[in-house]
mmCIF file with all atom_site columns, C-alpha atoms in Angstrom:
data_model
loop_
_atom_site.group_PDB
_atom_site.id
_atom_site.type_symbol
_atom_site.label_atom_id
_atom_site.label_alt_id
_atom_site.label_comp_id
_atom_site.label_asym_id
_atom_site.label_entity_id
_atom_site.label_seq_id
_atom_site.pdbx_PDB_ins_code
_atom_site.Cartn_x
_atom_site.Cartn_y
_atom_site.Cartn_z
_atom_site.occupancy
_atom_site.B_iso_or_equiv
_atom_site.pdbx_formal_charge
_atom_site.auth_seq_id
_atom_site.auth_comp_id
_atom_site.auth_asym_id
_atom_site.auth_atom_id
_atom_site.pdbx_PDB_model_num
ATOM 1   C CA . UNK A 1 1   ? 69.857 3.329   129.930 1.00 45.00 ? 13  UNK A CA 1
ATOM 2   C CA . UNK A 1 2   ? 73.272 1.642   128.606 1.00 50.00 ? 14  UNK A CA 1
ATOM 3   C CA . UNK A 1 3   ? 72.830 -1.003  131.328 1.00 47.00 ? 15  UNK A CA 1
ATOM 4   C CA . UNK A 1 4   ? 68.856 -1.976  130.988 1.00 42.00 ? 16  UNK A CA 1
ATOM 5   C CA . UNK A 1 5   ? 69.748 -2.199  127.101 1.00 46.00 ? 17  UNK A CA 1
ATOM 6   C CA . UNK A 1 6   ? 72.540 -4.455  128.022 1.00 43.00 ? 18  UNK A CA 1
ATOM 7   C CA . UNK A 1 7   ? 70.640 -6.838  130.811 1.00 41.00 ? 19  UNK A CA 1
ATOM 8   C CA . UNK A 1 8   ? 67.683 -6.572  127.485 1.00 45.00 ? 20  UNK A CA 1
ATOM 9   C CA . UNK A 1 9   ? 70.663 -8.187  125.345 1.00 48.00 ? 21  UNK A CA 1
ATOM 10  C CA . UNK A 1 10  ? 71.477 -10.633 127.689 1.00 49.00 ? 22  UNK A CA 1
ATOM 11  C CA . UNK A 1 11  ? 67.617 -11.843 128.744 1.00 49.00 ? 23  UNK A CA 1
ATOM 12  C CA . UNK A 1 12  ? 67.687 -12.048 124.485 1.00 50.00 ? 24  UNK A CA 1
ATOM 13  C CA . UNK A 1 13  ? 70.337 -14.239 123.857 1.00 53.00 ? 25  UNK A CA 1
ATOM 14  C CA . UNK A 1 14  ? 69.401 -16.825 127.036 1.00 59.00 ? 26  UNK A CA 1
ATOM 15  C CA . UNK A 1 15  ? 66.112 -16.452 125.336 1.00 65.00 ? 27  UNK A CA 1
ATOM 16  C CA . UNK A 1 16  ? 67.187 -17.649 122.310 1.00 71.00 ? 28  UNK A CA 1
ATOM 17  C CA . UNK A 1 17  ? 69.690 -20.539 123.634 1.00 79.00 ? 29  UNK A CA 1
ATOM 18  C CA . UNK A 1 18  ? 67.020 -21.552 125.260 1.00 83.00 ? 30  UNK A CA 1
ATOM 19  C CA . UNK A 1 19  ? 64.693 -22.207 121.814 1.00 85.00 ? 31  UNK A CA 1
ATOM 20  C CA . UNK A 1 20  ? 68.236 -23.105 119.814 1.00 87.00 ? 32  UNK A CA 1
ATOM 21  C CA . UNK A 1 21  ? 68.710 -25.899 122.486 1.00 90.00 ? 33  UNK A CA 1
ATOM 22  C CA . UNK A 1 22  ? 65.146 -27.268 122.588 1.00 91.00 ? 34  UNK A CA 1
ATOM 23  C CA . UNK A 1 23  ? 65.211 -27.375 119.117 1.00 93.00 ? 35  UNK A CA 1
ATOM 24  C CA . UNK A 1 24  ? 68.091 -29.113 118.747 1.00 93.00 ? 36  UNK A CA 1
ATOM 25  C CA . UNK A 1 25  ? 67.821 -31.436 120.929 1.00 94.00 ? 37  UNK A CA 1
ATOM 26  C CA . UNK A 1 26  ? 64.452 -32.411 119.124 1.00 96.00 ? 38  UNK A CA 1
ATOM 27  C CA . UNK A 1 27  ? 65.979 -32.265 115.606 1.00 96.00 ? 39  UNK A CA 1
ATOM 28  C CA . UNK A 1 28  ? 68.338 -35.176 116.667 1.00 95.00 ? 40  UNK A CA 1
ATOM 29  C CA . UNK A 1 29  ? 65.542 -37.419 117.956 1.00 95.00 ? 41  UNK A CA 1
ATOM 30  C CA . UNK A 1 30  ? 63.648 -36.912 114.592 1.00 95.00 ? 42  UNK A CA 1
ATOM 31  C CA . UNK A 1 31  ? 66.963 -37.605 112.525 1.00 94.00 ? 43  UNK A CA 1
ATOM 32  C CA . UNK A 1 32  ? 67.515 -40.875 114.793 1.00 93.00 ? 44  UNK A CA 1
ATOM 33  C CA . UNK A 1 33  ? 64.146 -41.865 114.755 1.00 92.00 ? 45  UNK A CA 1
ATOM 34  C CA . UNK A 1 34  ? 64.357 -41.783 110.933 1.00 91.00 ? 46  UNK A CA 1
ATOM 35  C CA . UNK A 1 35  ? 66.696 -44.419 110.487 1.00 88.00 ? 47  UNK A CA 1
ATOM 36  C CA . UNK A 1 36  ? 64.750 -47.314 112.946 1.00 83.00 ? 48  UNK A CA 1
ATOM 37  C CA . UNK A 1 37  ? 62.899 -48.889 109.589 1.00 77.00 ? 49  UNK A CA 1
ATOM 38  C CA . UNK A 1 38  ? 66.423 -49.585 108.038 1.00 80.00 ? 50  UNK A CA 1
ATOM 39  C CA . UNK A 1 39  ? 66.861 -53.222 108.826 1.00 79.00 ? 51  UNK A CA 1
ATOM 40  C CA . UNK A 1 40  ? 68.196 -55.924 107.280 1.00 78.00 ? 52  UNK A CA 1
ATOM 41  C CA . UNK A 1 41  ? 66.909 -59.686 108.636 1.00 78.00 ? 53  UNK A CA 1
ATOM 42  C CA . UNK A 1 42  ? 70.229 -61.862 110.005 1.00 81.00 ? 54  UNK A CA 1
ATOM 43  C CA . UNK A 1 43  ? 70.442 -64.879 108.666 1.00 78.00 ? 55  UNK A CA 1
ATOM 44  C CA . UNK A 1 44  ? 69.540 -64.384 104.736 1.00 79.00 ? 56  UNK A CA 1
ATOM 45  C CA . UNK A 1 45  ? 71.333 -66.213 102.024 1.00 81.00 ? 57  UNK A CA 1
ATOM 46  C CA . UNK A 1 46  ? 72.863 -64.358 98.445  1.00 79.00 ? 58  UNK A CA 1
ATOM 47  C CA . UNK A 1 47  ? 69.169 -64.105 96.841  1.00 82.00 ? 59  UNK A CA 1
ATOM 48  C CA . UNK A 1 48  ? 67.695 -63.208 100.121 1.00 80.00 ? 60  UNK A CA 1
ATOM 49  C CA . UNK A 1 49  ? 69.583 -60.967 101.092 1.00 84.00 ? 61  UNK A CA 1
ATOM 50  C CA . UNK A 1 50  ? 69.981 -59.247 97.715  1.00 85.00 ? 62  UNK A CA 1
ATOM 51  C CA . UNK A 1 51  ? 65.922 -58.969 97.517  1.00 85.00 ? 63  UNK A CA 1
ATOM 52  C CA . UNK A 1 52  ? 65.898 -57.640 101.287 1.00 80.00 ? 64  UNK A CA 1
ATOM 53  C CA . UNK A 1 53  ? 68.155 -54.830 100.265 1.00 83.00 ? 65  UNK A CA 1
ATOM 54  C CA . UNK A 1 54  ? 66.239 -53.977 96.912  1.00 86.00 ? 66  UNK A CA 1
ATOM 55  C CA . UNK A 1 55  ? 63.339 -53.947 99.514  1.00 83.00 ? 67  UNK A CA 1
ATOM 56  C CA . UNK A 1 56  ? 65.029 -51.424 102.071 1.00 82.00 ? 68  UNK A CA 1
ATOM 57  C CA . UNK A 1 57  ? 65.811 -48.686 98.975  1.00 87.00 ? 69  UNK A CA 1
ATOM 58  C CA . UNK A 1 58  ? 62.280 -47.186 99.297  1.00 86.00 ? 70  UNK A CA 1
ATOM 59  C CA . UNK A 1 59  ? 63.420 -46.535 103.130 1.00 88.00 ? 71  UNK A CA 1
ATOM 60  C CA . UNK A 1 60  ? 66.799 -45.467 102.317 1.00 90.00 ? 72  UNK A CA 1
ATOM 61  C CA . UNK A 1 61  ? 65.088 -42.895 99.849  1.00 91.00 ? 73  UNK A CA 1
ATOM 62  C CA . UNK A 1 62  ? 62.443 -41.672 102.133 1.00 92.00 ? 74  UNK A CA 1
ATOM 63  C CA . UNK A 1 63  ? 65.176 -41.873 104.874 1.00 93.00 ? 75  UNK A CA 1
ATOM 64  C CA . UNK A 1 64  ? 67.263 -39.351 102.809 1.00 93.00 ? 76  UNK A CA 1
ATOM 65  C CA . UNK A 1 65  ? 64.626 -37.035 101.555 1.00 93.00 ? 77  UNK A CA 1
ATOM 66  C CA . UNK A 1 66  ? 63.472 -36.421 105.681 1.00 94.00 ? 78  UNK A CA 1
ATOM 67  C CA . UNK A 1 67  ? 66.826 -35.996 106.646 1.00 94.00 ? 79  UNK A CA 1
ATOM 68  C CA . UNK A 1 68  ? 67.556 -33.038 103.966 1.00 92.00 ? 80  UNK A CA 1
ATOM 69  C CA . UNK A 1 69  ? 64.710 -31.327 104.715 1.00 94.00 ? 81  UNK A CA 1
ATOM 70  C CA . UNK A 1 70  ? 65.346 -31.779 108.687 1.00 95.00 ? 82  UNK A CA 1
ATOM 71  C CA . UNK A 1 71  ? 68.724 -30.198 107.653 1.00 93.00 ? 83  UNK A CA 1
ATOM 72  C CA . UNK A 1 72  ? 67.034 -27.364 105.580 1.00 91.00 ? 84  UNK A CA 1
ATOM 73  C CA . UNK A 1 73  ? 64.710 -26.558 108.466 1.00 93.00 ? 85  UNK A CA 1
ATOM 74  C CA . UNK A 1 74  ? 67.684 -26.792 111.235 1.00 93.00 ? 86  UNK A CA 1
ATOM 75  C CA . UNK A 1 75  ? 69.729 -24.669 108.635 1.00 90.00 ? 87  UNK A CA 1
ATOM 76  C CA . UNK A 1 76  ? 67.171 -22.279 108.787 1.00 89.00 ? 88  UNK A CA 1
ATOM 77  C CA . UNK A 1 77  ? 66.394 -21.659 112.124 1.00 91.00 ? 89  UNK A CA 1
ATOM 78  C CA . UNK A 1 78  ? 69.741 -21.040 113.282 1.00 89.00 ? 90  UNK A CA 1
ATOM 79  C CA . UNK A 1 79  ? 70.018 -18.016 110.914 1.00 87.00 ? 91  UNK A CA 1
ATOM 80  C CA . UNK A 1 80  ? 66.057 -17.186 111.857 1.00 89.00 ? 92  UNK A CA 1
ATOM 81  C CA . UNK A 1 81  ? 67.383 -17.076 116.054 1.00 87.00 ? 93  UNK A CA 1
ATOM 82  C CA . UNK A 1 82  ? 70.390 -14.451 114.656 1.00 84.00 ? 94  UNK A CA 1
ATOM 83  C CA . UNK A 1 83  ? 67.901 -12.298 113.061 1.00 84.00 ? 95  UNK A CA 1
ATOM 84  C CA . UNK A 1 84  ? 65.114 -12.375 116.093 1.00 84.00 ? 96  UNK A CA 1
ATOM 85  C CA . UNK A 1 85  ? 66.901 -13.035 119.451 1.00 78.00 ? 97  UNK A CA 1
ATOM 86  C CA . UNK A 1 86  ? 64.001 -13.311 121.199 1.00 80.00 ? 98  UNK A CA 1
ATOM 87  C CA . UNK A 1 87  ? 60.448 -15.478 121.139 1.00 83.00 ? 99  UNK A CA 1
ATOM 88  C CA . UNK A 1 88  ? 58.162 -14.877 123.510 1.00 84.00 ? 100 UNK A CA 1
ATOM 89  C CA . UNK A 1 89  ? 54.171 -14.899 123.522 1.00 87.00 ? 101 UNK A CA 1
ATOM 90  C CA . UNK A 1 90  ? 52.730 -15.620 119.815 1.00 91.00 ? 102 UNK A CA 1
ATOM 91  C CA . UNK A 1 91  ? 55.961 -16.119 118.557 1.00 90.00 ? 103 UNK A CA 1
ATOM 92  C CA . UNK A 1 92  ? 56.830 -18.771 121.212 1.00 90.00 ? 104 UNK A CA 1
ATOM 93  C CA . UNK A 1 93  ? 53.810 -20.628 120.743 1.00 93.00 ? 105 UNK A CA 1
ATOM 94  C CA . UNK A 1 94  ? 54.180 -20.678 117.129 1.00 95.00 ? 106 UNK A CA 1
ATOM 95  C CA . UNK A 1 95  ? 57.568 -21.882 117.878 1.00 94.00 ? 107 UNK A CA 1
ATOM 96  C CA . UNK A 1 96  ? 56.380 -24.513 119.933 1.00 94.00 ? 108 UNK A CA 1
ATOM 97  C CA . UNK A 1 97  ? 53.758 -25.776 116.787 1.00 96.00 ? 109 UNK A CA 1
ATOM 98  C CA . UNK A 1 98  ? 56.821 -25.557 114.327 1.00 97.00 ? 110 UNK A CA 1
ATOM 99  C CA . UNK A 1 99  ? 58.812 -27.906 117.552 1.00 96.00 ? 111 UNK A CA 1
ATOM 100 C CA . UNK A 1 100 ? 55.642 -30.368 117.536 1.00 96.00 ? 112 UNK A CA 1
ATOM 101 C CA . UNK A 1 101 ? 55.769 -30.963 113.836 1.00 97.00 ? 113 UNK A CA 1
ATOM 102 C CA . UNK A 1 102 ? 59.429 -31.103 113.486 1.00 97.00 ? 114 UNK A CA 1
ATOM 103 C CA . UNK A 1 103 ? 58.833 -34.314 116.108 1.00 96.00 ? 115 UNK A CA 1
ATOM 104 C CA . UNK A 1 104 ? 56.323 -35.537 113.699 1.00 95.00 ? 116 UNK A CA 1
ATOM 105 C CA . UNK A 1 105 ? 58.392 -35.987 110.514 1.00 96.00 ? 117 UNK A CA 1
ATOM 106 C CA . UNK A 1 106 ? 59.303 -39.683 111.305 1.00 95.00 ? 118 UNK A CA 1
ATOM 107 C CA . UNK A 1 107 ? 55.534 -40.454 111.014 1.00 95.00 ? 119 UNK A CA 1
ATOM 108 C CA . UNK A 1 108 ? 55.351 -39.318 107.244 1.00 95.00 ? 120 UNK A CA 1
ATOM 109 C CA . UNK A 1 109 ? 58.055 -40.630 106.345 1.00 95.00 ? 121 UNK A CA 1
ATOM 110 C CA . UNK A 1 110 ? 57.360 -44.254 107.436 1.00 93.00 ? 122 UNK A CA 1
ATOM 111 C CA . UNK A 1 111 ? 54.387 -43.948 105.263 1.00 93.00 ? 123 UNK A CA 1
ATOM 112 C CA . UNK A 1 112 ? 56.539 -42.749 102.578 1.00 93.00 ? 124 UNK A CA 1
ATOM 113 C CA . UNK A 1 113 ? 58.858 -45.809 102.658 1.00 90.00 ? 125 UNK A CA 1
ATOM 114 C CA . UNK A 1 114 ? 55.593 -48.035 102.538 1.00 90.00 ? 126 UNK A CA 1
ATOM 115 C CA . UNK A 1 115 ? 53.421 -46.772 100.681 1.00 93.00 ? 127 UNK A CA 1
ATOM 116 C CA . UNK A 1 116 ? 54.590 -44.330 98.257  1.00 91.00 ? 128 UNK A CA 1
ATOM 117 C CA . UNK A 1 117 ? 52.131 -45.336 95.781  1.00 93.00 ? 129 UNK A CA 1
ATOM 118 C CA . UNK A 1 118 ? 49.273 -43.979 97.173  1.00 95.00 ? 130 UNK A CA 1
ATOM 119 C CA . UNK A 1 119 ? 48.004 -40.412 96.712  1.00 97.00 ? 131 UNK A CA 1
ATOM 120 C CA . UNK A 1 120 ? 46.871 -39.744 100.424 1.00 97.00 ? 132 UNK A CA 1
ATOM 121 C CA . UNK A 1 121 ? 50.379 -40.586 101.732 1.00 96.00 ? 133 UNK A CA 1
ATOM 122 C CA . UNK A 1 122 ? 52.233 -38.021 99.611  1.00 96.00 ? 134 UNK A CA 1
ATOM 123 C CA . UNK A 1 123 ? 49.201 -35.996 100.330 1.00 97.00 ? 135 UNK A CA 1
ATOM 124 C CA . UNK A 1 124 ? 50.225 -36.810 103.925 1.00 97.00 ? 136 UNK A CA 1
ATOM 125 C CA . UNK A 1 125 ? 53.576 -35.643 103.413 1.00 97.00 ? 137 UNK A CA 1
ATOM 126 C CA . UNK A 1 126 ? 53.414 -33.025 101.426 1.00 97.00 ? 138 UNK A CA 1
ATOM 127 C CA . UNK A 1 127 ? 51.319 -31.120 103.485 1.00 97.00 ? 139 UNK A CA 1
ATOM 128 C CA . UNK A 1 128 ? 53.104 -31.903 106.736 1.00 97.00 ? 140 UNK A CA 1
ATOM 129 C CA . UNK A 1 129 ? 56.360 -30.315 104.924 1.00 96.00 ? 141 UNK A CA 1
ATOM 130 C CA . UNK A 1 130 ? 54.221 -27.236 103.835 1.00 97.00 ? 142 UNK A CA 1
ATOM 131 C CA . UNK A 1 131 ? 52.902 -26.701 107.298 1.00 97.00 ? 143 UNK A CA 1
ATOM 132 C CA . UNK A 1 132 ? 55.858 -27.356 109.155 1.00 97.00 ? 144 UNK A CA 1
ATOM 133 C CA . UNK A 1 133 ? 57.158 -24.407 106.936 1.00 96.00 ? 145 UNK A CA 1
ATOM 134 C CA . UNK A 1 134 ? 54.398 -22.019 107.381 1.00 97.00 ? 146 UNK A CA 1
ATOM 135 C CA . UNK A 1 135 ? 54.891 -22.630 111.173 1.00 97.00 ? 147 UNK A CA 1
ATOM 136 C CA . UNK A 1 136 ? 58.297 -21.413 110.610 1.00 96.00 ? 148 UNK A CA 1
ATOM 137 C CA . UNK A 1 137 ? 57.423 -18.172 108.548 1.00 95.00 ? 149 UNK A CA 1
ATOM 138 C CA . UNK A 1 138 ? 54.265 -17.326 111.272 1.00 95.00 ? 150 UNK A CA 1
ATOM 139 C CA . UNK A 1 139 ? 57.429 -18.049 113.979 1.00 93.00 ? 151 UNK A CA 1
ATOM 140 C CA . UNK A 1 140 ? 59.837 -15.336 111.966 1.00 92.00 ? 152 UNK A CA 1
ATOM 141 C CA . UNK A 1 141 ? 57.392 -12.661 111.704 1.00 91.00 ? 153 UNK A CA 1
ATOM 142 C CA . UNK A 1 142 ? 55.367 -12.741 114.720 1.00 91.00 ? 154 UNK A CA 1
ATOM 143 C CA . UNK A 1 143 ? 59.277 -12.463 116.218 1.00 87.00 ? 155 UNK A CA 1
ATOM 144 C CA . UNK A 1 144 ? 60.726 -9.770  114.428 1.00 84.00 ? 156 UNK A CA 1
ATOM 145 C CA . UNK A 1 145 ? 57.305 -7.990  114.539 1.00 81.00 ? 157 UNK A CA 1
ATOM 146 C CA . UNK A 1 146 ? 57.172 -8.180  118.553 1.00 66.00 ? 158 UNK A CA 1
ATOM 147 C CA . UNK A 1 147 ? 60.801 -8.479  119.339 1.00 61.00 ? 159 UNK A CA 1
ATOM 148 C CA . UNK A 1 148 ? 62.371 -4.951  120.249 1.00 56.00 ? 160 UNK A CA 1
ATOM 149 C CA . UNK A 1 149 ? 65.627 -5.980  119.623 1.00 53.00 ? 161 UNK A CA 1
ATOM 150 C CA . UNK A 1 150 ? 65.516 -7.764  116.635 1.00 56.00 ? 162 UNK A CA 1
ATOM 151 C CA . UNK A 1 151 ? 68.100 -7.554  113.986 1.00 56.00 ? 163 UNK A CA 1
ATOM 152 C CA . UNK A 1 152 ? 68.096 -4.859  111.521 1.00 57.00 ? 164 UNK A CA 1
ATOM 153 C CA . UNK A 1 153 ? 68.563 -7.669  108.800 1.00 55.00 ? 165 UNK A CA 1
ATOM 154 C CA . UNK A 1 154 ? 65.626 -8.949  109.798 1.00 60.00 ? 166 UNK A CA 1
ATOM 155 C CA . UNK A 1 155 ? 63.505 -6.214  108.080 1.00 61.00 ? 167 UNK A CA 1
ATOM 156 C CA . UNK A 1 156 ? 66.212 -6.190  105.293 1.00 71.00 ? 168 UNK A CA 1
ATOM 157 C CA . UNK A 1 157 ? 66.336 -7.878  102.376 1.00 74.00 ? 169 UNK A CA 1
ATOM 158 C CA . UNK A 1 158 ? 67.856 -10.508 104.360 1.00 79.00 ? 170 UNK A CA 1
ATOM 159 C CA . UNK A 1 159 ? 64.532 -10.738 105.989 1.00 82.00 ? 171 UNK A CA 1
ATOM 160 C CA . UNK A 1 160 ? 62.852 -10.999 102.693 1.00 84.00 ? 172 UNK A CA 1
ATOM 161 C CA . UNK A 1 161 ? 65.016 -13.674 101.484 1.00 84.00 ? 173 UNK A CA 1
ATOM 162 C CA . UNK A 1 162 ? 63.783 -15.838 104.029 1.00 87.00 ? 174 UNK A CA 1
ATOM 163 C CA . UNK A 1 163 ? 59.943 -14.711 104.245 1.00 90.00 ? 175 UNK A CA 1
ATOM 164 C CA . UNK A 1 164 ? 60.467 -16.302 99.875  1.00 89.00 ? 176 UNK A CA 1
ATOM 165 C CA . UNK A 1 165 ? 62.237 -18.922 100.837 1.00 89.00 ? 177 UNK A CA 1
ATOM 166 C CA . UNK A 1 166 ? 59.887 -20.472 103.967 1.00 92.00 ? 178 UNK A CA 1
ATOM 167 C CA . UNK A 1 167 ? 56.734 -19.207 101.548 1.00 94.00 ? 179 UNK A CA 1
ATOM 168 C CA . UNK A 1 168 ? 57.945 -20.613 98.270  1.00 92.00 ? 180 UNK A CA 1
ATOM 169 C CA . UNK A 1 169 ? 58.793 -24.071 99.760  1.00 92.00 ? 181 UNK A CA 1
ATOM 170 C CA . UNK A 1 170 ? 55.473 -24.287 101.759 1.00 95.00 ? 182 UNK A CA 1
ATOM 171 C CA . UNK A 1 171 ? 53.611 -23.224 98.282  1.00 95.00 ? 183 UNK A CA 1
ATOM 172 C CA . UNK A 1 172 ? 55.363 -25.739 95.773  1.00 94.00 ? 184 UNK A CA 1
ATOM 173 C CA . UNK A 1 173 ? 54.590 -28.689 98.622  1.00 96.00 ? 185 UNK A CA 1
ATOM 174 C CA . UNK A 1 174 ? 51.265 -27.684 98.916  1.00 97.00 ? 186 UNK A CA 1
ATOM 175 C CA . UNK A 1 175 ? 50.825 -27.354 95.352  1.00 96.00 ? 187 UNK A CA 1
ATOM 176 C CA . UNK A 1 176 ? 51.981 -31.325 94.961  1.00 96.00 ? 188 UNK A CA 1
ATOM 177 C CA . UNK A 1 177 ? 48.901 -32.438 96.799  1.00 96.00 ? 189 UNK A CA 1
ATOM 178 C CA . UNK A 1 178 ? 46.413 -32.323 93.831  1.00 96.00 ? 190 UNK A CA 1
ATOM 179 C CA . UNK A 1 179 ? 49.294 -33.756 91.305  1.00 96.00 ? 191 UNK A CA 1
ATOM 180 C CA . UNK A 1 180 ? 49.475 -36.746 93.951  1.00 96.00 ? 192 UNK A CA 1
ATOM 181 C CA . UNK A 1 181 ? 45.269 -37.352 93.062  1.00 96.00 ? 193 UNK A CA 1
ATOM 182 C CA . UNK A 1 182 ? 45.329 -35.863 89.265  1.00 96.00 ? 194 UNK A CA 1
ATOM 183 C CA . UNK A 1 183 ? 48.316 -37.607 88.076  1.00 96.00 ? 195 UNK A CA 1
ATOM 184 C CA . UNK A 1 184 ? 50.166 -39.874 90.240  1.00 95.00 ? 196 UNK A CA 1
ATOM 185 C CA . UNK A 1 185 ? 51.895 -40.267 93.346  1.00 95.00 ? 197 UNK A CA 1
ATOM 186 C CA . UNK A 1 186 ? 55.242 -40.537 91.462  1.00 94.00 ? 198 UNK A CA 1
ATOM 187 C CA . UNK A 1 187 ? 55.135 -37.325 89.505  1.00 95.00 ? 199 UNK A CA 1
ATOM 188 C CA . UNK A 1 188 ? 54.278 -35.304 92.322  1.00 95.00 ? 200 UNK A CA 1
ATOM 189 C CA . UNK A 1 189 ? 57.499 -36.727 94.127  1.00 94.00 ? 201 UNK A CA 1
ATOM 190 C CA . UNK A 1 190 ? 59.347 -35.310 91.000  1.00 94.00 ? 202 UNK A CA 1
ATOM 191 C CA . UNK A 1 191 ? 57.951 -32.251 91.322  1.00 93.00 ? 203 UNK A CA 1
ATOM 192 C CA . UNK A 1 192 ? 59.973 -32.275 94.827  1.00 93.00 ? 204 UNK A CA 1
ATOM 193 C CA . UNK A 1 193 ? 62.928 -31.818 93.476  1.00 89.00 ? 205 UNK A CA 1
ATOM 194 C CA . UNK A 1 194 ? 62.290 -28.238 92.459  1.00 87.00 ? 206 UNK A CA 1
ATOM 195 C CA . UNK A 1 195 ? 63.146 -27.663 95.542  1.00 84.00 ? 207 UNK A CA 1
ATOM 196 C CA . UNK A 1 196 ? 66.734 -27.926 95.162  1.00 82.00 ? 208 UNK A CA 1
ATOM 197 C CA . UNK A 1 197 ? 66.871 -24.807 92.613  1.00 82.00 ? 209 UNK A CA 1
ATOM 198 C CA . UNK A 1 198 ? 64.666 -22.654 94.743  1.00 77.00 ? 210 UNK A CA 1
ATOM 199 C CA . UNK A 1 199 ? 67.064 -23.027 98.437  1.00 74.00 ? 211 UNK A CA 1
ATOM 200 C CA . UNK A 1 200 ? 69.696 -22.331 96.492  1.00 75.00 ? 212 UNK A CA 1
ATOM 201 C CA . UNK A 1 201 ? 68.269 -19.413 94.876  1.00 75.00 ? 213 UNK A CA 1
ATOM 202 C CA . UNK A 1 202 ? 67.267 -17.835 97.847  1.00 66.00 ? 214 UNK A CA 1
ATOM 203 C CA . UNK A 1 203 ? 70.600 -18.518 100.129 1.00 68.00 ? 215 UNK A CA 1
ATOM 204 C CA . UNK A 1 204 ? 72.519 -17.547 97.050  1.00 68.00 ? 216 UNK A CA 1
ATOM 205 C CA . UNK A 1 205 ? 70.602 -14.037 97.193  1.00 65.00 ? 217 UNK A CA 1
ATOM 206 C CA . UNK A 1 206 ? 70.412 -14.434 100.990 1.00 62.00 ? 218 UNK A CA 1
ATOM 207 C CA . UNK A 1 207 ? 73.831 -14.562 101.494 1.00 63.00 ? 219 UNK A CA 1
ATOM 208 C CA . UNK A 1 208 ? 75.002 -11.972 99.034  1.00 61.00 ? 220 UNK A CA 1
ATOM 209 C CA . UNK A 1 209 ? 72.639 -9.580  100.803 1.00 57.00 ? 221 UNK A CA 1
ATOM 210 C CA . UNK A 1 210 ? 74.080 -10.436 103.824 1.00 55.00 ? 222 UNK A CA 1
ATOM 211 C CA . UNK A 1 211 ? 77.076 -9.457  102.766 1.00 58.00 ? 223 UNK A CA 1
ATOM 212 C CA . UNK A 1 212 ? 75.891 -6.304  100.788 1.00 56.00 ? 224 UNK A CA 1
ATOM 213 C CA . UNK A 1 213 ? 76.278 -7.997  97.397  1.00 44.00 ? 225 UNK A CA 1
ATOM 214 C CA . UNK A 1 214 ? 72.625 -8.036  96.220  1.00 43.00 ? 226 UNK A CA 1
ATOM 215 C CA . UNK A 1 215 ? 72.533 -7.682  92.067  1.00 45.00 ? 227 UNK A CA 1
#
């Protein structure tokens, strides 16, 4: 029994280098492709150059914004593969979806840099952001719900800390879209930065569970 638990172990963890690699090779093509619309022009003199840089801040900032929440997503899945070892059948494929929007981020976020003033492209990326996150959260539970092995964290309050966090993030992107038509592109790009207090909320709580601190 002590040795098909231990070849189980070991099928888990190649299982789960397997999706860790994958994914990070695809994080670092999304991060790189992020940066191709930051360009100056050769050639520009004082004023030129001085307006072509004031031009290049709305890519800078939409440049920025993708990479964090690349970072938040990568940040997150390497704690989600510690908790469920193993994805295979629904999990995988959800896993795969989550992969496949991941490598769609650059897309948005061109559309950001260019046209931030328009509702339907923060519509555009909101909702990528809030799917790409649901993706993540159907990936986590299908896994720890199939997966025999899974951490006991996992089902812990550890577990729930990242079932709020994934949820709570998808929910305030989503809830951006109607702000973008209602009020204005801008002020639902404000509302983004609510963001900030809830992550660290929830890896605060996260990480003080982890470590059986909890309040």
């Amino acid at each position: 029994m002590s040795d098909a638990r231990a070849a189980a172990e070991t099928a888990d963890e190649k299982s789960a280098d397997r999706l860790t690699t994958l994914s990070d090779g695809i994080f670092a093509i999304a991060m790189t492709l992020l940066v191709l619309d930051l360009q100056v022009e050769p050639g520009l003199d004082k004023d030129e150059f001085t307006e072509a840089v004031r031009r290049a801040l709305p890519d800078l900032g939409a440049y920025a914004l993708s990479f964090t929440i690349l970072a938040g997503f990568w940040r997150d899945h390497r704690l989600i593969v510690r908790l469920v070892p193993r994805f295979e059948g629904v999990a995988l494929r959800f896993a795969l979806m989550w992969l496949g929007a991941i490598a769609l981020v650059p897309f948005p976020t061109a559309l950001l840099s260019e046209y931030a003033a328009r509702p339907l492209t923060v519509a555009v990326y909101a909702g990528m952001v809030a799917v790409t996150n649901l993706l993540e959260l159907a990936m986590f539970l299908t896994g720890r719900r199939a997966t025999e092995h899974t951490a006991e964290a996992a089902h812990g309050d550890v577990g729930r800390a990242v079932t709020a966090d994934l949820a709570s993030t998808a929910a305030l992107f989503a809830a951006t879209v109607p702000v973008a038509y209602l009020v204005s592109p801008v002020a639902a790009m404000w509302c983004w930065l609510a963001l900030v207090p809830i992550k660290l909320t929830h890896r605060k709580r996260a990480t003080a569970r982890r470590h059986g601190r909890a309040s």
